mmCIF file of C-alpha atoms in Angstrom:
data_model
loop_
_atom_site.group_PDB
_atom_site.id
_atom_site.type_symbol
_atom_site.label_atom_id
_atom_site.label_comp_id
_atom_site.label_asym_id
_atom_site.label_seq_id
_atom_site.Cartn_x
_atom_site.Cartn_y
_atom_site.Cartn_z
ATOM 1 C CA UNK A 1 211.202 -64.492 137.499
ATOM 2 C CA UNK A 2 208.398 -66.367 138.648
ATOM 3 C CA UNK A 3 205.725 -65.545 136.397
ATOM 4 C CA UNK A 4 201.989 -66.788 135.083
ATOM 5 C CA UNK A 5 202.235 -68.658 131.851
ATOM 6 C CA UNK A 6 198.943 -68.346 129.667
ATOM 7 C CA UNK A 7 198.948 -71.140 126.152
ATOM 8 C CA UNK A 8 197.841 -70.553 123.743
ATOM 9 C CA UNK A 9 198.192 -67.178 123.367
ATOM 10 C CA UNK A 10 195.734 -66.481 120.691
ATOM 11 C CA UNK A 11 192.916 -68.793 119.223
ATOM 12 C CA UNK A 12 191.605 -67.915 116.334
ATOM 13 C CA UNK A 13 188.633 -71.407 115.998
ATOM 14 C CA UNK A 14 185.426 -71.540 114.233
ATOM 15 C CA UNK A 15 181.775 -72.046 116.358
ATOM 16 C CA UNK A 16 180.777 -75.261 117.910
ATOM 17 C CA UNK A 17 184.326 -76.557 118.029
ATOM 18 C CA UNK A 18 185.949 -76.690 121.315
ATOM 19 C CA UNK A 19 188.197 -74.374 123.451
ATOM 20 C CA UNK A 20 191.119 -75.042 125.761
ATOM 21 C CA UNK A 21 193.236 -72.753 127.586
ATOM 22 C CA UNK A 22 195.275 -73.336 129.396
ATOM 23 C CA UNK A 23 197.236 -71.579 132.594
ATOM 24 C CA UNK A 24 200.492 -72.749 134.947
ATOM 25 C CA UNK A 25 199.650 -70.266 138.465
ATOM 26 C CA UNK A 26 203.133 -69.272 139.847
ATOM 27 C CA UNK A 27 204.853 -71.779 141.920
ATOM 28 C CA UNK A 28 203.459 -71.557 145.535
ATOM 29 C CA UNK A 29 200.422 -69.427 144.746
ATOM 30 C CA UNK A 30 197.080 -71.464 146.384
ATOM 31 C CA UNK A 31 194.226 -69.035 144.252
ATOM 32 C CA UNK A 32 193.832 -69.471 140.164
ATOM 33 C CA UNK A 33 191.461 -67.081 138.979
ATOM 34 C CA UNK A 34 190.206 -67.121 135.484
ATOM 35 C CA UNK A 35 188.699 -63.334 133.664
ATOM 36 C CA UNK A 36 187.420 -62.490 130.726
ATOM 37 C CA UNK A 37 187.919 -58.695 129.025
ATOM 38 C CA UNK A 38 185.849 -57.137 126.680
ATOM 39 C CA UNK A 39 185.138 -53.987 125.147
ATOM 40 C CA UNK A 40 181.656 -54.074 126.140
ATOM 41 C CA UNK A 41 181.946 -55.781 129.441
ATOM 42 C CA UNK A 42 185.276 -54.960 130.877
ATOM 43 C CA UNK A 43 187.101 -57.184 133.219
ATOM 44 C CA UNK A 44 184.840 -60.207 134.916
ATOM 45 C CA UNK A 45 185.290 -62.870 136.595
ATOM 46 C CA UNK A 46 184.701 -66.139 136.044
ATOM 47 C CA UNK A 47 186.108 -68.510 138.450
ATOM 48 C CA UNK A 48 188.285 -69.261 141.031
ATOM 49 C CA UNK A 49 190.208 -71.979 142.490
ATOM 50 C CA UNK A 50 192.038 -72.182 146.626
ATOM 51 C CA UNK A 51 193.910 -74.789 147.025
ATOM 52 C CA UNK A 52 192.260 -76.736 143.535
ATOM 53 C CA UNK A 53 189.085 -76.156 145.264
ATOM 54 C CA UNK A 54 186.682 -74.518 143.109
ATOM 55 C CA UNK A 55 185.341 -71.248 145.053
ATOM 56 C CA UNK A 56 183.170 -69.371 142.777
ATOM 57 C CA UNK A 57 181.904 -69.902 138.921
ATOM 58 C CA UNK A 58 178.604 -68.169 139.255
ATOM 59 C CA UNK A 59 180.202 -65.523 136.692
ATOM 60 C CA UNK A 60 180.938 -68.355 133.785
ATOM 61 C CA UNK A 61 177.647 -69.731 131.924
ATOM 62 C CA UNK A 62 177.731 -72.755 133.173
ATOM 63 C CA UNK A 63 176.282 -75.078 130.069
ATOM 64 C CA UNK A 64 179.099 -74.463 128.273
ATOM 65 C CA UNK A 65 181.913 -73.691 130.396
ATOM 66 C CA UNK A 66 183.872 -75.209 132.565
ATOM 67 C CA UNK A 67 187.019 -74.790 135.097
ATOM 68 C CA UNK A 68 189.212 -77.367 136.278
ATOM 69 C CA UNK A 69 193.077 -77.658 138.755
ATOM 70 C CA UNK A 70 193.999 -81.098 137.735
ATOM 71 C CA UNK A 71 197.291 -79.889 139.735
ATOM 72 C CA UNK A 72 198.586 -77.253 141.794
ATOM 73 C CA UNK A 73 200.501 -76.434 138.379
ATOM 74 C CA UNK A 74 197.210 -76.359 136.184
ATOM 75 C CA UNK A 75 194.522 -74.684 135.813
ATOM 76 C CA UNK A 76 192.240 -75.285 132.505
ATOM 77 C CA UNK A 77 188.987 -73.202 131.018
ATOM 78 C CA UNK A 78 187.302 -75.236 128.523
ATOM 79 C CA UNK A 79 184.757 -73.408 126.213
ATOM 80 C CA UNK A 80 182.499 -76.439 124.140
ATOM 81 C CA UNK A 81 180.291 -75.134 121.932
ATOM 82 C CA UNK A 82 182.259 -71.967 121.644
ATOM 83 C CA UNK A 83 180.712 -69.220 119.709
ATOM 84 C CA UNK A 84 181.304 -65.447 118.777
ATOM 85 C CA UNK A 85 179.846 -63.804 121.613
ATOM 86 C CA UNK A 86 182.719 -65.856 123.393
ATOM 87 C CA UNK A 87 185.345 -63.705 121.622
ATOM 88 C CA UNK A 88 187.605 -61.800 124.158
ATOM 89 C CA UNK A 89 190.938 -61.694 125.569
ATOM 90 C CA UNK A 90 191.072 -64.499 129.019
ATOM 91 C CA UNK A 91 193.455 -64.286 131.670
ATOM 92 C CA UNK A 92 194.183 -66.246 134.774
ATOM 93 C CA UNK A 93 195.714 -64.417 137.564
ATOM 94 C CA UNK A 94 197.673 -66.676 140.622
ATOM 95 C CA UNK A 95 197.814 -65.138 143.947
ATOM 96 C CA UNK A 96 198.566 -66.397 148.333
ATOM 97 C CA UNK A 97 195.425 -66.312 150.561
ATOM 98 C CA UNK A 98 195.617 -62.931 152.800
ATOM 99 C CA UNK A 99 196.909 -61.414 149.729
ATOM 100 C CA UNK A 100 195.472 -58.879 147.652
ATOM 101 C CA UNK A 101 197.561 -59.058 145.067
ATOM 102 C CA UNK A 102 196.678 -60.906 142.023
ATOM 103 C CA UNK A 103 199.355 -62.026 139.854
ATOM 104 C CA UNK A 104 197.783 -61.772 135.483
ATOM 105 C CA UNK A 105 199.010 -63.738 132.622
ATOM 106 C CA UNK A 106 200.039 -62.177 129.737
ATOM 107 C CA UNK A 107 196.170 -63.757 128.324
ATOM 108 C CA UNK A 108 195.003 -65.694 125.346
ATOM 109 C CA UNK A 109 192.960 -63.459 122.314
ATOM 110 C CA UNK A 110 190.273 -66.005 121.732
ATOM 111 C CA UNK A 111 188.676 -65.183 118.463
ATOM 112 C CA UNK A 112 185.460 -67.492 117.612
ATOM 113 C CA UNK A 113 184.397 -67.295 113.726
ATOM 114 C CA UNK B 1 200.876 -60.128 125.944
ATOM 115 C CA UNK B 2 197.074 -58.771 125.571
ATOM 116 C CA UNK B 3 195.049 -56.208 126.193
ATOM 117 C CA UNK B 4 191.477 -54.722 124.427
ATOM 118 C CA UNK B 5 191.073 -51.183 123.284
ATOM 119 C CA UNK B 6 188.296 -49.676 125.735
ATOM 120 C CA UNK B 7 186.619 -47.152 124.868
ATOM 121 C CA UNK B 8 187.262 -45.657 128.156
ATOM 122 C CA UNK B 9 187.443 -42.236 129.943
ATOM 123 C CA UNK B 10 191.017 -40.219 129.307
ATOM 124 C CA UNK B 11 193.643 -38.561 131.303
ATOM 125 C CA UNK B 12 196.012 -36.625 129.457
ATOM 126 C CA UNK B 13 198.822 -35.480 131.458
ATOM 127 C CA UNK B 14 202.173 -33.888 130.533
ATOM 128 C CA UNK B 15 205.526 -35.855 131.412
ATOM 129 C CA UNK B 16 206.324 -34.506 135.053
ATOM 130 C CA UNK B 17 203.793 -33.332 136.308
ATOM 131 C CA UNK B 18 201.331 -35.462 138.700
ATOM 132 C CA UNK B 19 198.237 -37.307 137.711
ATOM 133 C CA UNK B 20 194.754 -38.172 139.553
ATOM 134 C CA UNK B 21 192.290 -40.903 138.916
ATOM 135 C CA UNK B 22 189.342 -40.902 139.865
ATOM 136 C CA UNK B 23 186.925 -43.769 140.814
ATOM 137 C CA UNK B 24 183.800 -44.277 141.950
ATOM 138 C CA UNK B 25 182.721 -47.774 143.727
ATOM 139 C CA UNK B 26 179.322 -49.246 144.811
ATOM 140 C CA UNK B 27 179.558 -51.357 147.185
ATOM 141 C CA UNK B 28 179.735 -50.097 150.551
ATOM 142 C CA UNK B 29 180.651 -53.853 151.907
ATOM 143 C CA UNK B 30 183.749 -53.570 150.673
ATOM 144 C CA UNK B 31 186.924 -54.380 152.536
ATOM 145 C CA UNK B 32 189.932 -53.656 150.271
ATOM 146 C CA UNK B 33 190.200 -51.903 147.329
ATOM 147 C CA UNK B 34 192.635 -51.338 144.993
ATOM 148 C CA UNK B 35 194.137 -50.271 142.112
ATOM 149 C CA UNK B 36 195.767 -52.237 138.955
ATOM 150 C CA UNK B 37 197.725 -50.470 136.123
ATOM 151 C CA UNK B 38 197.333 -52.482 132.363
ATOM 152 C CA UNK B 39 200.157 -51.694 130.122
ATOM 153 C CA UNK B 40 199.099 -52.237 126.071
ATOM 154 C CA UNK B 41 199.693 -55.783 125.473
ATOM 155 C CA UNK B 42 199.532 -57.514 128.668
ATOM 156 C CA UNK B 43 197.493 -58.495 131.721
ATOM 157 C CA UNK B 44 196.892 -56.077 134.464
ATOM 158 C CA UNK B 45 200.028 -55.781 137.181
ATOM 159 C CA UNK B 46 198.629 -54.363 140.728
ATOM 160 C CA UNK B 47 199.757 -50.947 142.043
ATOM 161 C CA UNK B 48 198.489 -50.537 145.617
ATOM 162 C CA UNK B 49 195.762 -51.382 147.899
ATOM 163 C CA UNK B 50 193.753 -49.890 150.607
ATOM 164 C CA UNK B 51 191.691 -51.299 153.712
ATOM 165 C CA UNK B 52 188.371 -49.619 153.679
ATOM 166 C CA UNK B 53 189.234 -48.579 157.621
ATOM 167 C CA UNK B 54 192.083 -46.471 156.009
ATOM 168 C CA UNK B 55 191.659 -42.862 154.115
ATOM 169 C CA UNK B 56 195.333 -42.606 152.795
ATOM 170 C CA UNK B 57 198.038 -45.281 151.933
ATOM 171 C CA UNK B 58 201.016 -44.489 150.648
ATOM 172 C CA UNK B 59 203.650 -46.410 147.775
ATOM 173 C CA UNK B 60 206.291 -45.384 145.551
ATOM 174 C CA UNK B 61 205.165 -42.575 143.929
ATOM 175 C CA UNK B 62 201.687 -43.462 144.467
ATOM 176 C CA UNK B 63 198.936 -42.507 146.901
ATOM 177 C CA UNK B 64 195.486 -44.341 146.866
ATOM 178 C CA UNK B 65 192.931 -42.238 148.825
ATOM 179 C CA UNK B 66 190.295 -43.569 150.519
ATOM 180 C CA UNK B 67 186.663 -41.277 151.072
ATOM 181 C CA UNK B 68 183.889 -43.423 152.438
ATOM 182 C CA UNK B 69 181.040 -40.682 152.831
ATOM 183 C CA UNK B 70 181.192 -40.231 149.013
ATOM 184 C CA UNK B 71 182.698 -44.202 147.571
ATOM 185 C CA UNK B 72 185.468 -42.603 146.206
ATOM 186 C CA UNK B 73 188.769 -44.048 145.720
ATOM 187 C CA UNK B 74 191.614 -41.740 143.902
ATOM 188 C CA UNK B 75 195.302 -43.105 142.449
ATOM 189 C CA UNK B 76 198.002 -40.153 142.340
ATOM 190 C CA UNK B 77 200.570 -40.584 140.178
ATOM 191 C CA UNK B 78 203.694 -38.547 141.360
ATOM 192 C CA UNK B 79 205.877 -37.014 138.544
ATOM 193 C CA UNK B 80 204.266 -38.247 135.948
ATOM 194 C CA UNK B 81 206.149 -40.964 133.269
ATOM 195 C CA UNK B 82 205.822 -41.884 129.977
ATOM 196 C CA UNK B 83 206.415 -45.373 131.337
ATOM 197 C CA UNK B 84 203.094 -45.039 133.542
ATOM 198 C CA UNK B 85 200.932 -44.671 129.990
ATOM 199 C CA UNK B 86 198.327 -47.646 130.557
ATOM 200 C CA UNK B 87 195.176 -48.371 131.424
ATOM 201 C CA UNK B 88 193.825 -48.216 135.158
ATOM 202 C CA UNK B 89 191.397 -50.042 136.802
ATOM 203 C CA UNK B 90 190.164 -49.569 140.945
ATOM 204 C CA UNK B 91 188.746 -52.452 141.819
ATOM 205 C CA UNK B 92 187.399 -53.810 145.167
ATOM 206 C CA UNK B 93 186.600 -56.964 146.911
ATOM 207 C CA UNK B 94 184.919 -58.163 150.124
ATOM 208 C CA UNK B 95 187.314 -59.773 152.088
ATOM 209 C CA UNK B 96 187.135 -62.883 149.753
ATOM 210 C CA UNK B 97 188.879 -63.176 146.981
ATOM 211 C CA UNK B 98 185.599 -61.742 144.295
ATOM 212 C CA UNK B 99 187.524 -58.600 142.868
ATOM 213 C CA UNK B 100 184.970 -56.150 141.213
ATOM 214 C CA UNK B 101 186.951 -54.401 138.197
ATOM 215 C CA UNK B 102 186.138 -51.094 137.015
ATOM 216 C CA UNK B 103 185.825 -50.205 133.619
ATOM 217 C CA UNK B 104 189.278 -47.883 133.699
ATOM 218 C CA UNK B 105 190.380 -45.331 132.809
ATOM 219 C CA UNK B 106 193.456 -44.453 129.796
ATOM 220 C CA UNK B 107 196.064 -42.345 130.994
ATOM 221 C CA UNK B 108 198.653 -40.800 128.642
ATOM 222 C CA UNK B 109 201.672 -38.565 129.349
ATOM 223 C CA UNK B 110 202.977 -36.456 126.852
ATOM 224 C CA UNK B 111 206.751 -35.833 126.681
#
């Protein structure tokens, strides 16, 4: 059945390294969201796209984070340089315009040492 | 899949009993309120939503109640089952796509 996929599922890296997380939204969905989940902050919206265009990335630290959709089947979230405080689970979700339901992927657990 | 062990309010219920999970929201301009369920090791899963001009909506075994006077939202689960054990999040949005999630409540179902 259709589902959002995310890679990698786990990533351990050292401070200062670049991290790229990838997401494949459900085919036909035109909205894509990136969230970060931590114990302290809960689930935070980082960025979202509609029809591949970024609509809001106000939740994202601009100096080190970037989100893109090179095509309709791929969304990326990059952190450069990574810092220990970036350690979290990063979720991608997709949906359809006008529908409140977002379909979440399994997440990427990032650990920055 | 992944999840995070948050220090959350916890509700413990006996299998077969009804569960009521509560949520307070802050933005009176929100158009929609949404409930998500997150099982251990997985991403959140949509349960049900309710528009701000409604006060009740029912789904399969779930009912959402909205009280705009006191900015309160609740999720009622009938005949709670072990598979209902999860973290439940309420969320709100203003009709666009910026969805703000609450802190969550952990539901334990005792067999």
